[in-house]
Short mmCIF file of C-alpha atoms in Angstrom, two decimals:
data_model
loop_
_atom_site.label_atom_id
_atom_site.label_comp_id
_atom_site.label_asym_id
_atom_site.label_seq_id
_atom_site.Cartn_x
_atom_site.Cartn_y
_atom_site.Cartn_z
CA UNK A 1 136.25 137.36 76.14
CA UNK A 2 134.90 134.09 77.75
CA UNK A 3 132.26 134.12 80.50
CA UNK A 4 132.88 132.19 83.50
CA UNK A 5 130.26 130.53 85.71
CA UNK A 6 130.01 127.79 88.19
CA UNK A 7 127.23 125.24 88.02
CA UNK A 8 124.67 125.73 90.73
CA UNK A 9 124.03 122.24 90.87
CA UNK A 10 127.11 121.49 91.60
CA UNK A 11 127.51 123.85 94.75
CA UNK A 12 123.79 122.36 96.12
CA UNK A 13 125.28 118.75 95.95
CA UNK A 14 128.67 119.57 97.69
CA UNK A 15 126.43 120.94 100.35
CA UNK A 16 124.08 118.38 100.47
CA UNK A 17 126.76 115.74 100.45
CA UNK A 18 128.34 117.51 103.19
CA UNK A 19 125.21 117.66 105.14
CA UNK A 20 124.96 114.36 105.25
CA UNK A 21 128.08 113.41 105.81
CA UNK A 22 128.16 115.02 109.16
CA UNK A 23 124.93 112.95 110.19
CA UNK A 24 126.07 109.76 108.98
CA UNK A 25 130.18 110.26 109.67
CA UNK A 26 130.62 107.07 112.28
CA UNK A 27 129.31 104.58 109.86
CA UNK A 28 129.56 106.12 106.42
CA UNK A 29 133.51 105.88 106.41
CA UNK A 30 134.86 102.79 106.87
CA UNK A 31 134.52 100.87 103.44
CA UNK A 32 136.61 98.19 104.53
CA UNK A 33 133.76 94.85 104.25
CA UNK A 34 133.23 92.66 107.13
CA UNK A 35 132.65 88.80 107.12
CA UNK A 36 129.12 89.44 106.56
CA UNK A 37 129.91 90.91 103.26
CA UNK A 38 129.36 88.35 100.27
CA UNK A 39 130.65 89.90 96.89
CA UNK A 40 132.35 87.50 94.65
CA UNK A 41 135.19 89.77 93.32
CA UNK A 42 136.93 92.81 95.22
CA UNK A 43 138.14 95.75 93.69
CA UNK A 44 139.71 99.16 95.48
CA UNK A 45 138.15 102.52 97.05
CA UNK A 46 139.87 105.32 98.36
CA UNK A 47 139.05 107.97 101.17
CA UNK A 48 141.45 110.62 100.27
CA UNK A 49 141.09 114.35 98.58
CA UNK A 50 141.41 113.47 95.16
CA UNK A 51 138.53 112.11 93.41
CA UNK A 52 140.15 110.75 90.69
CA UNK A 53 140.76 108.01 92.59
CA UNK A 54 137.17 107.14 92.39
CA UNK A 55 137.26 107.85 88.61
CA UNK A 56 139.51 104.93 88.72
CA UNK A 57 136.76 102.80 90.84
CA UNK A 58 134.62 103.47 87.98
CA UNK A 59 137.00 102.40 85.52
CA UNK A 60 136.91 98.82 87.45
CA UNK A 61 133.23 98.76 88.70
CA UNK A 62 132.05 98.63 84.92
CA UNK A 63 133.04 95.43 84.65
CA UNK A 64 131.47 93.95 87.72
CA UNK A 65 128.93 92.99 89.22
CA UNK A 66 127.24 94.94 91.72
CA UNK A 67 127.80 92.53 94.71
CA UNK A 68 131.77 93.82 94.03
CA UNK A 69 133.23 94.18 97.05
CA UNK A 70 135.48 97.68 98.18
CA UNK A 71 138.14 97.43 99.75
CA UNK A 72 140.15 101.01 100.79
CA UNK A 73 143.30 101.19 99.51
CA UNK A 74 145.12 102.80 102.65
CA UNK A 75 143.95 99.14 104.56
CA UNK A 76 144.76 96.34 102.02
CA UNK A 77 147.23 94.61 104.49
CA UNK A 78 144.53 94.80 107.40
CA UNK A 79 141.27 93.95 105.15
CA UNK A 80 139.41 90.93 106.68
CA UNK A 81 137.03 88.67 104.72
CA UNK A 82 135.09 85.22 105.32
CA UNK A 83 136.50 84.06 102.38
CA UNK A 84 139.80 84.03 100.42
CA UNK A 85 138.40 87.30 97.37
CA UNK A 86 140.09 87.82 93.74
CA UNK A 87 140.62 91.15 93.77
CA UNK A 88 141.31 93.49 91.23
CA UNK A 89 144.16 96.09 92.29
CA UNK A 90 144.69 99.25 90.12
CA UNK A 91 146.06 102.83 91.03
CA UNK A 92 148.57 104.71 92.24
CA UNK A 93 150.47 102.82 95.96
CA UNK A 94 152.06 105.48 97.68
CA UNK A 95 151.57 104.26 101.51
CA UNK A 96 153.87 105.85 103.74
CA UNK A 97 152.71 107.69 107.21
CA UNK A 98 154.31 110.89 105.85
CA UNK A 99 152.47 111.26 103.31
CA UNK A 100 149.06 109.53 104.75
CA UNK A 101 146.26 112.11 103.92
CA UNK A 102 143.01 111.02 105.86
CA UNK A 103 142.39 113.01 108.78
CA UNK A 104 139.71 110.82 110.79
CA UNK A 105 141.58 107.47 110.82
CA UNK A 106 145.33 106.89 111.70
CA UNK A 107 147.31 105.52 109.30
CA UNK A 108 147.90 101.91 109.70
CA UNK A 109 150.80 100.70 111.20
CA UNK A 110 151.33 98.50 107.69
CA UNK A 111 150.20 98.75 104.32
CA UNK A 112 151.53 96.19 102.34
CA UNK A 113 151.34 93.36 100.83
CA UNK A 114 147.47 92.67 100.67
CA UNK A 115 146.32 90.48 103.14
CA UNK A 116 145.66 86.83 103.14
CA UNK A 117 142.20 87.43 102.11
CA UNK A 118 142.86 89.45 99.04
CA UNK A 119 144.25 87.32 95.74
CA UNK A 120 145.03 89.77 93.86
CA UNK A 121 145.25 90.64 90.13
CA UNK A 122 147.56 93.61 89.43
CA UNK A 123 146.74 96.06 86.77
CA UNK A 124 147.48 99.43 85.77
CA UNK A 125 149.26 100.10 88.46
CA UNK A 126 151.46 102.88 89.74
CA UNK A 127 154.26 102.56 92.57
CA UNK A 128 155.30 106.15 93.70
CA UNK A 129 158.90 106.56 94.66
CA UNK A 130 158.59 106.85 98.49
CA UNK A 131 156.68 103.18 98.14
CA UNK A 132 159.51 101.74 96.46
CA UNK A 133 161.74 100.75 99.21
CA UNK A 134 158.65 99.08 100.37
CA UNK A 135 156.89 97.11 97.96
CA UNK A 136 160.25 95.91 96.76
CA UNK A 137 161.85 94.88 99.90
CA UNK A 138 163.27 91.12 99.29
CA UNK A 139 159.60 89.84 100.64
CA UNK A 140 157.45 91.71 98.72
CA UNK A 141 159.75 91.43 95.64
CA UNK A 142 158.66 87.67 96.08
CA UNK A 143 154.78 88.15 96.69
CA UNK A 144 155.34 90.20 93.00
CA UNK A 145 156.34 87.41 91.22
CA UNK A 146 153.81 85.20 92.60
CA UNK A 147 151.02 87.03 91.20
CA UNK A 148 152.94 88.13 88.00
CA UNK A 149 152.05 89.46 85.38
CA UNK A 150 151.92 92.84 86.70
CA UNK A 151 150.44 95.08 84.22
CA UNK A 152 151.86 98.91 85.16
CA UNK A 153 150.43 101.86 84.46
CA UNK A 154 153.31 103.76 83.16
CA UNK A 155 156.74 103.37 82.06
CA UNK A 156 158.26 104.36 85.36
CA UNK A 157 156.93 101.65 87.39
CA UNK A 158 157.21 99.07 83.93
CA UNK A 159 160.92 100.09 84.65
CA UNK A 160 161.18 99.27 88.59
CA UNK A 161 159.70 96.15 88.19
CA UNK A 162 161.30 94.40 85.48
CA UNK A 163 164.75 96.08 87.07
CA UNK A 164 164.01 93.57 89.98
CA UNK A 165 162.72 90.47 87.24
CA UNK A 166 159.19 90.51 87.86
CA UNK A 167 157.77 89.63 85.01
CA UNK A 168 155.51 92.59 84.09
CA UNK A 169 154.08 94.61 80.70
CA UNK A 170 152.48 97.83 80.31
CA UNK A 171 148.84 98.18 80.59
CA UNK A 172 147.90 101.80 80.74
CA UNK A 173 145.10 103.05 82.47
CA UNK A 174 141.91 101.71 82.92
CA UNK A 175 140.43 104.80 82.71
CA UNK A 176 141.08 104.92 78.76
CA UNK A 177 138.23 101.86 79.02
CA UNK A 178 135.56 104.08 80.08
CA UNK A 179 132.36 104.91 77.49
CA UNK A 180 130.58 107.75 76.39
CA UNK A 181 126.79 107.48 75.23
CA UNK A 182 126.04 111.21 74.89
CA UNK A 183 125.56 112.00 71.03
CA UNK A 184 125.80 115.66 71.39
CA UNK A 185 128.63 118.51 73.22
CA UNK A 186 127.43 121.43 74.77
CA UNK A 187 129.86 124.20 73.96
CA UNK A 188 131.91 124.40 77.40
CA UNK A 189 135.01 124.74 77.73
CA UNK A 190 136.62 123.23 81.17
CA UNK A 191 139.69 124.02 83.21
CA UNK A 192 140.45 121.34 85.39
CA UNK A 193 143.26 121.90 88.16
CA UNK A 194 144.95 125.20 86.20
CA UNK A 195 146.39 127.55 88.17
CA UNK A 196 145.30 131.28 87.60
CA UNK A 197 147.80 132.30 85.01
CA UNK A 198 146.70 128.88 82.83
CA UNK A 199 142.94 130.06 83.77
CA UNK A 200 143.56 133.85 82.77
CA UNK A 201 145.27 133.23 79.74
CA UNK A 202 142.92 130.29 78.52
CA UNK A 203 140.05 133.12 79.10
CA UNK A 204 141.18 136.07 77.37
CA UNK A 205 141.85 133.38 73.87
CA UNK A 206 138.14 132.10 73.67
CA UNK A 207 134.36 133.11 73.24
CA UNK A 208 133.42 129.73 74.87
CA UNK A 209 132.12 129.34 78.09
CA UNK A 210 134.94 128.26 80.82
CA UNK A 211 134.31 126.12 83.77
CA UNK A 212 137.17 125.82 85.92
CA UNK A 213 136.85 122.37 87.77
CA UNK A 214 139.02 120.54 90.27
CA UNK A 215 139.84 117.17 91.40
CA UNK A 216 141.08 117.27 94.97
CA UNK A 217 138.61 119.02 97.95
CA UNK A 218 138.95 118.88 101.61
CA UNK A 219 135.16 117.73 101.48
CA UNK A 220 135.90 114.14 99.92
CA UNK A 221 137.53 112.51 102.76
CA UNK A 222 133.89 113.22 104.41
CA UNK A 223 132.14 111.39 102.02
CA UNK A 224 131.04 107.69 102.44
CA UNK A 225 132.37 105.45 98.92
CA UNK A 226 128.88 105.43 97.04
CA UNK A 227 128.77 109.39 97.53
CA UNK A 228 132.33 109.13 96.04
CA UNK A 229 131.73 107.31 93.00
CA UNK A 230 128.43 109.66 92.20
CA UNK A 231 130.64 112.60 92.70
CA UNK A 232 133.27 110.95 90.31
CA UNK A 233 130.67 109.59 87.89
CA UNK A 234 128.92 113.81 87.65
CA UNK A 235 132.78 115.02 87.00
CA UNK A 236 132.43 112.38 84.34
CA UNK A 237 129.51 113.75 82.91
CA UNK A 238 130.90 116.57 82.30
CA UNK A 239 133.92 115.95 80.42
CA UNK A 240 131.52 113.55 78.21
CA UNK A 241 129.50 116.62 76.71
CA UNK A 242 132.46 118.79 77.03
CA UNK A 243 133.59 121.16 73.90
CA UNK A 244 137.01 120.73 74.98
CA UNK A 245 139.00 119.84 78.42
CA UNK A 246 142.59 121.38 79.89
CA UNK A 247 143.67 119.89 82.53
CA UNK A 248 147.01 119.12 84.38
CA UNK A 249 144.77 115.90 85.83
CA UNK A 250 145.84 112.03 84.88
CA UNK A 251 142.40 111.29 85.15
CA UNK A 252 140.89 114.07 83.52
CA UNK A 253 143.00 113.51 80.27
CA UNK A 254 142.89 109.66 79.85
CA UNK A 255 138.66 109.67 79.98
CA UNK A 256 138.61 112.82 77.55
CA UNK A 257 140.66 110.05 75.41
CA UNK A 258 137.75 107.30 75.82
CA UNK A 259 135.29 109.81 75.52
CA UNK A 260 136.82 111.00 72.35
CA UNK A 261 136.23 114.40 73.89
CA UNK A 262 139.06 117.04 72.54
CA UNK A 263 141.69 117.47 75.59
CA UNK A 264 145.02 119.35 76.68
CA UNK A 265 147.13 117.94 78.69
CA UNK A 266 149.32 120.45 80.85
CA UNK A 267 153.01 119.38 82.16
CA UNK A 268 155.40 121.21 84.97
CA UNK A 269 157.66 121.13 82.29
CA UNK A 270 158.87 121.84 79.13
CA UNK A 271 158.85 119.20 76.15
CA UNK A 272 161.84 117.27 75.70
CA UNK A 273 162.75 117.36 79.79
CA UNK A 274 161.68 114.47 82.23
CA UNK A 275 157.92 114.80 82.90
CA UNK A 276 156.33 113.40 86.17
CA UNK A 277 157.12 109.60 86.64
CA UNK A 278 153.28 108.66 87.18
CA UNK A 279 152.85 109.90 83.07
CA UNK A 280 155.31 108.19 81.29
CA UNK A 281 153.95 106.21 78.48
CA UNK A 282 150.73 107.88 78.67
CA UNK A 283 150.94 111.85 77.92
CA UNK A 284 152.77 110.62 74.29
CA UNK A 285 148.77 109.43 73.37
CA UNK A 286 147.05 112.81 74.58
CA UNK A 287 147.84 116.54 73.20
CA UNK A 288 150.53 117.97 75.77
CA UNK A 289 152.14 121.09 76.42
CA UNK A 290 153.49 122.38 79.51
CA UNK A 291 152.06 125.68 81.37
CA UNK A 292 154.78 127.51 80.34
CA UNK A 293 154.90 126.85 76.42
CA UNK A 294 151.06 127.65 76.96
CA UNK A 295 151.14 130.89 78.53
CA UNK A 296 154.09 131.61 76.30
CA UNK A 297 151.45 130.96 73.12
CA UNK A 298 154.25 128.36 72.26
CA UNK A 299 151.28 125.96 71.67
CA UNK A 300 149.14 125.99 68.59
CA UNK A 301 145.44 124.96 69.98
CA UNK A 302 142.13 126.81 69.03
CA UNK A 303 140.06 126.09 72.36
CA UNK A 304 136.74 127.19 70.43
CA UNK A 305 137.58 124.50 67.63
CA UNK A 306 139.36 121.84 69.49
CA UNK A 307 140.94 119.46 67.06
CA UNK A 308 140.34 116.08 67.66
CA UNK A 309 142.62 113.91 69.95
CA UNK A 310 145.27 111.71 68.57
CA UNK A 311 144.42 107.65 68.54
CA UNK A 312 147.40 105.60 69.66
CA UNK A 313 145.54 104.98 72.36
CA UNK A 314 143.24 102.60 71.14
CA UNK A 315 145.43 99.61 70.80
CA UNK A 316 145.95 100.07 74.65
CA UNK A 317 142.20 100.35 75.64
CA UNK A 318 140.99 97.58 73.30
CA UNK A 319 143.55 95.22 74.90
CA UNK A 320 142.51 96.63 78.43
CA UNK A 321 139.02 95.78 78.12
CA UNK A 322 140.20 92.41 76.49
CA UNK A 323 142.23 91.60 79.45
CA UNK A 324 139.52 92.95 82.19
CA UNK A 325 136.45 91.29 80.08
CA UNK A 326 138.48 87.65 80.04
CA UNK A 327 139.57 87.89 83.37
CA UNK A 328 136.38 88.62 85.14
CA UNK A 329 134.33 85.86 82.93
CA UNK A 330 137.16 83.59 84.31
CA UNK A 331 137.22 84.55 88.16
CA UNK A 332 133.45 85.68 88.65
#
């Protein structure tokens, strides 16, 4: 039977995040620059739950310099600059005031296109299907086109795009472009986002030490965008040295791919059925199952010797980080 423990560092740096959050909340939040601001290339933050957002950020920021310029996601249309800013624009667009999540701002009255100020370079992005009747309204279909390419992030959006002619490819996600220089694993074993039957199960099959992690707190909209990318970059961390990763997490399963660290990928669904639109094209380069097959022992995986992940991914991160590389040499 595995033993179970949360890391105590991890508990004193929620707090102390929090802490200081509370003293610093009137200035800390807004991460939308002003026309003081003079970064050379922008690139997007987020203030919402999930912090694989910011595992995104850190997907971009690796390629910039540190002058780079955030810009919140939620705000694009109402971001002001003192210049016209290239701007790099990656992630999943989902704006809609139903489904707005930050608690201490309203939701802007409009969130798309990007404003004046932004020129923007699209890549791996997702549109969700509430944004569609949005971003593709006859307007926007034309503000597409005239900064196509648009490299999506899965085969879903690939398909909505080039459905309406703009001309478009499949990128990926930039988070297969992140590195690992850690030489060694420590032998844990991390759950991230399971529910308890995925939890219980994974427990009573291993000797390893489990970690159950997750992705989305009611603390992160608190936290200013630097104390959101060290949060993101210590989650990191810790699927780097991981022994092994299960997670239901987009953004948990494509870094375990750059970090070559052994990962399962958990579905809502069974193999062979539709899977969720945001993971099309990217769950058929990562070990997959879905909870059900798992808890059914449908899947043949030894958590305390992982096997090593499959790597058809490679031709997708090598071009990313040709594409980023050339493109920020070009614009910086």
């Amino acid at each position: 039977m595995a033993t179970s423990y949360y890391s105590g560092k991890n508990n004193i740096m929620i707090k102390l995040m929090i802490k200081l959050k509370i003293l610093t909340i009137i200035c800390s939040l807004c991460v939308v620059p002003t026309e003081k601001c003079s970064g050379s290339i922008g690139y997007i933050a987020n203030s919402t739950i999930n912090i694989g957002d910011e595992i995104q950020a850190l997907a971009v920021k690796r390629f910039l310099k540190q002058d780079a310029v955030a810009i919140d996601r939620e705000f694009v249309h109402e971001f002001r600059y003192n210049k016209k800013i290239k701007t790099i624009i990656n992630g999943w667009f989902m704006q809609h005031k139903s489904g707005y999540w930050d608690l201490l701002r309203p939701p802007p009255d409009k969130s798309w296109p990007p404003s004046p100020a932004i020129d923007p370079f699209f890549i791996s992005i997702h549109f969700t299907g509430t944004f569609l009747s949005t971003v593709f309204s006859d307007e926007h279909i034309e503000y597409l086109k005239k900064h196509a390419p648009i490299g999506a992030r899965d085969f879903f959006t690939l398909h909505e795009l080039q459905k309406r002619n703009i001309p478009s490819y499949f990128s990926g996600c930039l988070t297969l472009t992140l590195e690992n220089n850690y030489k060694e694993r420590n032998d844990i074993i991390y759950l991230v986002d399971l529910d308890d039957r995925c939890v219980n199960y994974i427990k009573s099959k291993v000797t390893s030490p489990v970690v159950v992690v997750t992705h989305g707190r009611s603390m992160f909209p608190f936290l200013n965008h630097e104390q959101r990318l060290q949060y993101a970059e210590y989650i990191l961390d810790l699927y780097r040295k991981a022994k092994c990763v299960v997670t239901t997490r987009l953004h948990a399963a494509m870094p375990c791919l750059a970090f070559q660290t052994p990962v399962l990928m958990l579905t809502t669904v069974r193999k062979g059925s539709p899977i969720d639109a945001r993971f099309t094209g990217l769950t058929e380069h990562v070990k997959s199952c879905s909870r059900e097959e798992l808890c059914h022992g449908d899947i043949d995986y030894d958590f305390d010797n992982p096997p090593e992940n499959p790597t058809t991914y490679l031709p997708l991160r090598e071009n990313l980080i040709k594409i980023m590389t050339t493109w920020v040499q070009e614009n910086s």
